[in-house]
Amino acid sequence: MLINCHTHTMRSHDSSADPFEICANAVKSGLGGVMFTDHCDCEFCESTDFDQIFSSANQDFHAVKREFEDKLQLFFGIEIGDPLYAPAFADQIIQAHAFDSVLLSVHAVRYPAFEEPFSRIDFSFADNAFIFGYLEHYFNDILASVRQFDFDILCHLTVPLRYLVLKYKKQVDLSCYSALIDRILEELISRDKCLEINTSALVLPGGFPMPDETIIDRYISLGGTHFCIGSDAHTPGNIAAGLEQAAKLLLKKNIKSLCCYKNRQRLGYEIC
């Protein structure tokens, strides 16, 4: 009975998913639980009323919980994106709402002239030098965020590859960032945080988990033990996409339990 720790509803800017439909599909798919983690991309905090968004999201959550609480474990979370753009706001929004879990991500890299979210960038022009510089900035932003901010789960650590590799067919070798990625993993372990295995790229043609097996193995070798899985679903139909594959991948590596969070406290559950 797997728990999806990363899903989006109509309260995210890039989703129109009805939370009732999400839960209905989760039950049909045999999931044990769902955490709602709508976007809060901090670079847009001055133009977007995130406080109202999460007040509405909280009302949605309690409405679906009343209907599905005997069928699913349900959790209320948030995906804090790009907190380096507005550090005080990131802390403020987390404190203002009773979240079960806080996911941390970077969607907009602090890279001169290309600071918009990478999902909006046309990387067809990108040569190896640009890609190297862009990803170096990305991983440094991740490292700074992991060190500075309040969160529980680091999500989709290698998500730019979903665009660079799968969409724009660029060749990317992450080995040149291995020392930097090690520092991120070591910081996660030091702060007792959780690493998400995100399956949103795993289910695409030629896809892969984020992070990939090399990084998962490195995290384990460094002493990392806290994993969760998330489909990053933006539609009800993707609520369980790739989760069983991710769980089987971890079982092969002798990881027999996964994490979820309630009231910002980590809970474990067995997988088999």
mmCIF file of C-alpha atoms in Angstrom:
data_model
loop_
_atom_site.group_PDB
_atom_site.id
_atom_site.type_symbol
_atom_site.label_atom_id
_atom_site.label_comp_id
_atom_site.label_asym_id
_atom_site.label_seq_id
_atom_site.Cartn_x
_atom_site.Cartn_y
_atom_site.Cartn_z
ATOM 1 C CA MET A 1 0.000 0.000 0.000
ATOM 2 C CA LEU A 2 2.329 2.711 -1.282
ATOM 3 C CA ILE A 3 2.010 6.360 -0.294
ATOM 4 C CA ASN A 4 2.439 9.016 -2.981
ATOM 5 C CA CYS A 5 4.221 11.930 -1.296
ATOM 6 C CA HIS A 6 4.105 14.341 -4.256
ATOM 7 C CA THR A 7 0.885 15.331 -6.057
ATOM 8 C CA HIS A 8 -0.634 18.530 -7.444
ATOM 9 C CA THR A 9 -4.200 19.769 -7.630
ATOM 10 C CA MET A 10 -6.035 22.683 -9.202
ATOM 11 C CA ARG A 11 -4.397 24.881 -6.533
ATOM 12 C CA SER A 12 -1.118 24.598 -8.473
ATOM 13 C CA HIS A 13 -0.575 26.934 -11.404
ATOM 14 C CA ASP A 14 0.157 24.056 -13.776
ATOM 15 C CA SER A 15 -2.654 21.670 -12.826
ATOM 16 C CA SER A 16 -6.441 21.543 -13.029
ATOM 17 C CA ALA A 17 -6.759 18.256 -11.136
ATOM 18 C CA ASP A 18 -9.787 17.832 -8.863
ATOM 19 C CA PRO A 19 -8.619 16.440 -5.504
ATOM 20 C CA PHE A 20 -11.705 14.200 -5.332
ATOM 21 C CA GLU A 21 -10.741 12.643 -8.676
ATOM 22 C CA ILE A 22 -7.167 12.251 -7.479
ATOM 23 C CA CYS A 23 -8.350 10.301 -4.447
ATOM 24 C CA ALA A 24 -10.800 8.201 -6.452
ATOM 25 C CA ASN A 25 -7.992 7.217 -8.837
ATOM 26 C CA ALA A 26 -5.655 6.531 -5.930
ATOM 27 C CA VAL A 27 -8.156 4.079 -4.468
ATOM 28 C CA LYS A 28 -8.619 2.384 -7.851
ATOM 29 C CA SER A 29 -4.846 2.129 -8.213
ATOM 30 C CA GLY A 30 -4.463 0.467 -4.834
ATOM 31 C CA LEU A 31 -2.477 3.237 -3.169
ATOM 32 C CA GLY A 32 -2.393 3.424 0.583
ATOM 33 C CA GLY A 33 -2.116 7.189 0.810
ATOM 34 C CA VAL A 34 -1.697 10.524 -0.938
ATOM 35 C CA MET A 35 -0.044 13.753 0.080
ATOM 36 C CA PHE A 36 -1.216 16.942 -1.608
ATOM 37 C CA THR A 37 1.813 19.164 -2.280
ATOM 38 C CA ASP A 38 0.769 22.132 -4.370
ATOM 39 C CA HIS A 39 3.331 24.550 -5.748
ATOM 40 C CA CYS A 40 4.629 27.601 -3.928
ATOM 41 C CA ASP A 41 7.324 28.992 -6.225
ATOM 42 C CA CYS A 42 8.820 31.786 -4.184
ATOM 43 C CA GLU A 43 10.013 33.947 -7.082
ATOM 44 C CA PHE A 44 6.308 34.695 -7.718
ATOM 45 C CA CYS A 45 5.428 35.570 -4.120
ATOM 46 C CA GLU A 46 4.813 39.259 -4.909
ATOM 47 C CA SER A 47 2.419 38.523 -7.771
ATOM 48 C CA THR A 48 0.618 35.489 -6.319
ATOM 49 C CA ASP A 49 -1.466 35.252 -3.138
ATOM 50 C CA PHE A 50 -0.052 31.959 -1.909
ATOM 51 C CA ASP A 51 -1.606 32.424 1.515
ATOM 52 C CA GLN A 52 -5.070 32.381 -0.042
ATOM 53 C CA ILE A 53 -4.114 29.480 -2.301
ATOM 54 C CA PHE A 54 -3.098 27.302 0.625
ATOM 55 C CA SER A 55 -6.076 28.336 2.702
ATOM 56 C CA SER A 56 -8.229 27.069 -0.174
ATOM 57 C CA ALA A 57 -6.060 23.981 -0.571
ATOM 58 C CA ASN A 58 -6.517 23.226 3.122
ATOM 59 C CA GLN A 59 -10.297 23.449 2.744
ATOM 60 C CA ASP A 60 -10.088 21.068 -0.242
ATOM 61 C CA PHE A 61 -7.988 18.683 1.807
ATOM 62 C CA HIS A 62 -10.456 18.484 4.679
ATOM 63 C CA ALA A 63 -13.356 18.020 2.277
ATOM 64 C CA VAL A 64 -11.742 15.037 0.553
ATOM 65 C CA LYS A 65 -10.533 13.651 3.855
ATOM 66 C CA ARG A 66 -14.110 13.453 5.113
ATOM 67 C CA GLU A 67 -15.047 11.382 2.069
ATOM 68 C CA PHE A 68 -11.955 9.181 1.729
ATOM 69 C CA GLU A 69 -10.494 8.835 5.220
ATOM 70 C CA ASP A 70 -11.715 5.229 5.504
ATOM 71 C CA LYS A 71 -10.064 4.344 2.173
ATOM 72 C CA LEU A 72 -6.823 6.380 2.078
ATOM 73 C CA GLN A 73 -4.304 7.981 4.357
ATOM 74 C CA LEU A 74 -4.334 11.651 3.368
ATOM 75 C CA PHE A 75 -1.729 14.304 4.098
ATOM 76 C CA PHE A 76 -1.511 18.068 3.505
ATOM 77 C CA GLY A 77 1.812 19.344 2.224
ATOM 78 C CA ILE A 78 3.497 22.036 0.162
ATOM 79 C CA GLU A 79 6.231 22.110 -2.472
ATOM 80 C CA ILE A 80 8.404 25.122 -1.714
ATOM 81 C CA GLY A 81 10.172 26.035 -4.940
ATOM 82 C CA ASP A 82 13.121 28.411 -5.273
ATOM 83 C CA PRO A 83 13.231 29.712 -1.688
ATOM 84 C CA LEU A 84 16.526 31.489 -2.408
ATOM 85 C CA TYR A 85 14.507 34.127 -4.290
ATOM 86 C CA ALA A 86 12.480 35.031 -1.175
ATOM 87 C CA PRO A 87 13.910 33.450 1.998
ATOM 88 C CA ALA A 88 11.720 35.306 4.484
ATOM 89 C CA PHE A 89 8.584 34.493 2.528
ATOM 90 C CA ALA A 90 9.484 30.793 2.377
ATOM 91 C CA ASP A 91 9.705 30.652 6.163
ATOM 92 C CA GLN A 92 6.553 32.711 6.551
ATOM 93 C CA ILE A 93 4.292 30.545 4.374
ATOM 94 C CA ILE A 94 5.465 27.354 6.089
ATOM 95 C CA GLN A 95 4.684 28.791 9.503
ATOM 96 C CA ALA A 96 1.296 30.134 8.422
ATOM 97 C CA HIS A 97 -0.288 26.743 7.634
ATOM 98 C CA ALA A 98 -0.462 23.356 9.353
ATOM 99 C CA PHE A 99 1.442 21.299 6.820
ATOM 100 C CA ASP A 100 2.188 17.632 7.314
ATOM 101 C CA SER A 101 5.247 17.889 5.076
ATOM 102 C CA VAL A 102 7.354 20.430 3.209
ATOM 103 C CA LEU A 103 8.956 19.458 -0.092
ATOM 104 C CA LEU A 104 11.941 21.477 -1.331
ATOM 105 C CA SER A 105 12.702 22.059 -5.002
ATOM 106 C CA VAL A 106 14.427 24.357 -7.468
ATOM 107 C CA HIS A 107 12.550 25.217 -10.678
ATOM 108 C CA ALA A 108 14.196 28.541 -11.529
ATOM 109 C CA VAL A 109 17.988 28.527 -11.512
ATOM 110 C CA ARG A 110 19.861 31.674 -10.552
ATOM 111 C CA TYR A 111 21.666 31.723 -13.895
ATOM 112 C CA PRO A 112 22.069 35.172 -15.506
ATOM 113 C CA ALA A 113 19.561 35.843 -18.300
ATOM 114 C CA PHE A 114 17.946 32.410 -17.776
ATOM 115 C CA GLU A 115 16.315 32.757 -14.388
ATOM 116 C CA GLU A 116 12.794 31.789 -15.455
ATOM 117 C CA PRO A 117 11.615 28.251 -14.632
ATOM 118 C CA PHE A 118 13.506 25.739 -16.743
ATOM 119 C CA SER A 119 10.223 24.255 -17.988
ATOM 120 C CA ARG A 120 9.798 27.508 -19.970
ATOM 121 C CA ILE A 121 13.308 27.622 -21.457
ATOM 122 C CA ASP A 122 13.925 26.441 -25.011
ATOM 123 C CA PHE A 123 17.155 24.472 -24.557
ATOM 124 C CA SER A 124 17.421 23.563 -28.233
ATOM 125 C CA PHE A 125 20.224 26.157 -28.580
ATOM 126 C CA ALA A 126 22.213 24.857 -25.593
ATOM 127 C CA ASP A 127 25.756 23.665 -26.223
ATOM 128 C CA ASN A 128 27.889 21.692 -23.779
ATOM 129 C CA ALA A 129 29.394 24.802 -22.189
ATOM 130 C CA PHE A 130 25.981 26.290 -21.496
ATOM 131 C CA ILE A 131 24.608 23.042 -20.111
ATOM 132 C CA PHE A 132 27.620 22.627 -17.833
ATOM 133 C CA GLY A 133 27.261 26.146 -16.437
ATOM 134 C CA TYR A 134 23.500 25.887 -16.060
ATOM 135 C CA LEU A 135 23.597 22.590 -14.178
ATOM 136 C CA GLU A 136 26.467 23.783 -11.992
ATOM 137 C CA HIS A 137 24.316 26.738 -10.937
ATOM 138 C CA TYR A 138 21.344 24.407 -10.436
ATOM 139 C CA PHE A 139 23.162 22.037 -8.085
ATOM 140 C CA ASN A 140 24.676 24.956 -6.185
ATOM 141 C CA ASP A 141 21.182 26.393 -5.713
ATOM 142 C CA ILE A 142 20.030 23.001 -4.433
ATOM 143 C CA LEU A 143 22.958 22.815 -2.013
ATOM 144 C CA ALA A 144 22.355 26.331 -0.678
ATOM 145 C CA SER A 145 18.639 25.610 -0.259
ATOM 146 C CA VAL A 146 19.221 22.295 1.533
ATOM 147 C CA ARG A 147 21.603 24.048 3.924
ATOM 148 C CA GLN A 148 19.447 27.082 4.686
ATOM 149 C CA PHE A 149 15.768 26.235 4.688
ATOM 150 C CA ASP A 150 13.148 24.382 6.658
ATOM 151 C CA PHE A 151 11.935 21.316 4.754
ATOM 152 C CA ASP A 152 11.391 17.564 5.084
ATOM 153 C CA ILE A 153 11.880 16.103 1.594
ATOM 154 C CA LEU A 154 14.203 17.054 -1.248
ATOM 155 C CA CYS A 155 12.250 16.295 -4.400
ATOM 156 C CA HIS A 156 13.338 15.451 -7.972
ATOM 157 C CA LEU A 157 17.033 16.183 -7.434
ATOM 158 C CA THR A 158 17.916 15.835 -11.143
ATOM 159 C CA VAL A 159 14.726 17.280 -12.656
ATOM 160 C CA PRO A 160 16.426 19.515 -15.305
ATOM 161 C CA LEU A 161 17.321 16.294 -17.131
ATOM 162 C CA ARG A 162 13.624 15.708 -17.812
ATOM 163 C CA TYR A 163 13.879 18.687 -20.155
ATOM 164 C CA LEU A 164 17.496 18.629 -21.301
ATOM 165 C CA VAL A 165 17.633 14.893 -22.027
ATOM 166 C CA LEU A 166 14.069 13.731 -22.678
ATOM 167 C CA LYS A 167 12.637 16.832 -24.357
ATOM 168 C CA TYR A 168 15.656 18.397 -26.075
ATOM 169 C CA LYS A 169 17.719 15.205 -26.562
ATOM 170 C CA LYS A 170 20.895 16.655 -25.080
ATOM 171 C CA GLN A 171 23.716 14.431 -23.873
ATOM 172 C CA VAL A 172 24.392 15.101 -20.201
ATOM 173 C CA ASP A 173 27.065 13.428 -18.063
ATOM 174 C CA LEU A 174 26.464 14.048 -14.367
ATOM 175 C CA SER A 175 29.801 12.572 -13.304
ATOM 176 C CA CYS A 176 31.440 16.007 -13.498
ATOM 177 C CA TYR A 177 29.077 17.153 -10.731
ATOM 178 C CA SER A 178 29.713 14.146 -8.484
ATOM 179 C CA ALA A 179 31.548 16.127 -5.782
ATOM 180 C CA LEU A 180 28.800 18.743 -5.694
ATOM 181 C CA ILE A 181 26.057 16.112 -5.600
ATOM 182 C CA ASP A 182 27.927 14.363 -2.770
ATOM 183 C CA ARG A 183 27.809 17.584 -0.761
ATOM 184 C CA ILE A 184 24.047 17.766 -1.279
ATOM 185 C CA LEU A 185 23.575 14.143 -0.195
ATOM 186 C CA GLU A 186 25.858 14.597 2.812
ATOM 187 C CA GLU A 187 23.892 17.679 3.855
ATOM 188 C CA LEU A 188 20.628 15.747 3.566
ATOM 189 C CA ILE A 189 22.027 13.008 5.775
ATOM 190 C CA SER A 190 23.492 15.488 8.268
ATOM 191 C CA ARG A 191 20.147 17.284 8.577
ATOM 192 C CA ASP A 192 18.213 13.982 8.759
ATOM 193 C CA LYS A 193 16.117 14.819 5.690
ATOM 194 C CA CYS A 194 14.428 12.565 3.146
ATOM 195 C CA LEU A 195 15.350 11.968 -0.497
ATOM 196 C CA GLU A 196 12.447 11.611 -2.904
ATOM 197 C CA ILE A 197 12.496 9.145 -5.785
ATOM 198 C CA ASN A 198 10.405 11.057 -8.312
ATOM 199 C CA THR A 199 8.778 8.937 -11.029
ATOM 200 C CA SER A 200 7.458 11.632 -13.372
ATOM 201 C CA ALA A 201 10.299 11.013 -15.866
ATOM 202 C CA LEU A 202 10.533 7.287 -15.184
ATOM 203 C CA VAL A 203 7.264 6.633 -17.036
ATOM 204 C CA LEU A 204 8.257 8.630 -20.149
ATOM 205 C CA PRO A 205 9.869 7.016 -23.230
ATOM 206 C CA GLY A 206 13.547 6.544 -22.445
ATOM 207 C CA GLY A 207 12.827 7.693 -18.924
ATOM 208 C CA PHE A 208 14.593 7.363 -15.581
ATOM 209 C CA PRO A 209 13.935 7.948 -11.897
ATOM 210 C CA MET A 210 14.982 11.302 -10.468
ATOM 211 C CA PRO A 211 17.584 10.927 -9.093
ATOM 212 C CA ASP A 212 18.935 7.986 -11.052
ATOM 213 C CA GLU A 213 20.352 4.749 -9.683
ATOM 214 C CA THR A 214 23.919 6.042 -9.549
ATOM 215 C CA ILE A 215 22.909 8.834 -7.172
ATOM 216 C CA ILE A 216 20.592 6.551 -5.196
ATOM 217 C CA ASP A 217 23.482 4.123 -4.699
ATOM 218 C CA ARG A 218 25.783 6.956 -3.662
ATOM 219 C CA TYR A 219 23.254 8.246 -1.115
ATOM 220 C CA ILE A 220 23.025 4.758 0.395
ATOM 221 C CA SER A 221 26.812 4.349 0.458
ATOM 222 C CA LEU A 222 27.142 7.658 2.317
ATOM 223 C CA GLY A 223 24.708 6.404 4.965
ATOM 224 C CA GLY A 224 21.410 7.732 3.631
ATOM 225 C CA THR A 225 18.366 5.722 4.651
ATOM 226 C CA HIS A 226 15.344 8.008 4.313
ATOM 227 C CA PHE A 227 13.454 7.616 1.023
ATOM 228 C CA CYS A 228 9.980 8.504 -0.159
ATOM 229 C CA ILE A 229 8.342 8.101 -3.556
ATOM 230 C CA GLY A 230 6.272 10.587 -5.530
ATOM 231 C CA SER A 231 4.703 10.541 -8.971
ATOM 232 C CA ASP A 232 4.543 14.362 -9.115
ATOM 233 C CA ALA A 233 1.096 13.841 -10.641
ATOM 234 C CA HIS A 234 -0.606 16.879 -12.161
ATOM 235 C CA THR A 235 -3.546 14.815 -13.426
ATOM 236 C CA PRO A 236 -5.623 12.171 -11.618
ATOM 237 C CA GLY A 237 -4.620 9.518 -14.137
ATOM 238 C CA ASN A 238 -0.938 9.796 -13.165
ATOM 239 C CA ILE A 239 -1.481 9.422 -9.445
ATOM 240 C CA ALA A 240 0.247 6.028 -9.239
ATOM 241 C CA ALA A 241 2.482 6.279 -12.319
ATOM 242 C CA GLY A 242 5.846 4.644 -11.714
ATOM 243 C CA LEU A 243 5.479 4.243 -7.956
ATOM 244 C CA GLU A 244 5.586 0.446 -7.977
ATOM 245 C CA GLN A 245 8.671 0.549 -10.227
ATOM 246 C CA ALA A 246 10.390 2.891 -7.792
ATOM 247 C CA ALA A 247 9.494 0.706 -4.813
ATOM 248 C CA LYS A 248 10.857 -2.398 -6.570
ATOM 249 C CA LEU A 249 14.052 -0.527 -7.436
ATOM 250 C CA LEU A 250 14.593 0.321 -3.773
ATOM 251 C CA LEU A 251 13.767 -3.207 -2.639
ATOM 252 C CA LYS A 252 16.534 -4.479 -4.914
ATOM 253 C CA LYS A 253 18.881 -2.240 -2.942
ATOM 254 C CA ASN A 254 17.636 -3.719 0.354
ATOM 255 C CA ILE A 255 15.603 -0.621 1.226
ATOM 256 C CA LYS A 256 12.548 -2.174 2.859
ATOM 257 C CA SER A 257 10.765 0.845 4.280
ATOM 258 C CA LEU A 258 9.703 4.244 2.967
ATOM 259 C CA CYS A 259 8.866 7.548 4.604
ATOM 260 C CA CYS A 260 5.837 9.760 4.794
ATOM 261 C CA TYR A 261 5.146 12.681 7.132
ATOM 262 C CA LYS A 262 2.395 13.682 9.543
ATOM 263 C CA ASN A 263 2.535 16.997 11.425
ATOM 264 C CA ARG A 264 6.131 17.401 10.172
ATOM 265 C CA GLN A 265 7.126 14.128 11.859
ATOM 266 C CA ARG A 266 8.647 11.353 9.763
ATOM 267 C CA LEU A 267 6.775 8.060 9.726
ATOM 268 C CA GLY A 268 7.990 4.825 8.219
ATOM 269 C CA TYR A 269 6.069 2.058 6.514
ATOM 270 C CA GLU A 270 7.196 -1.306 5.217
ATOM 271 C CA ILE A 271 7.246 -2.262 1.543
ATOM 272 C CA CYS A 272 7.408 -5.817 0.285
#
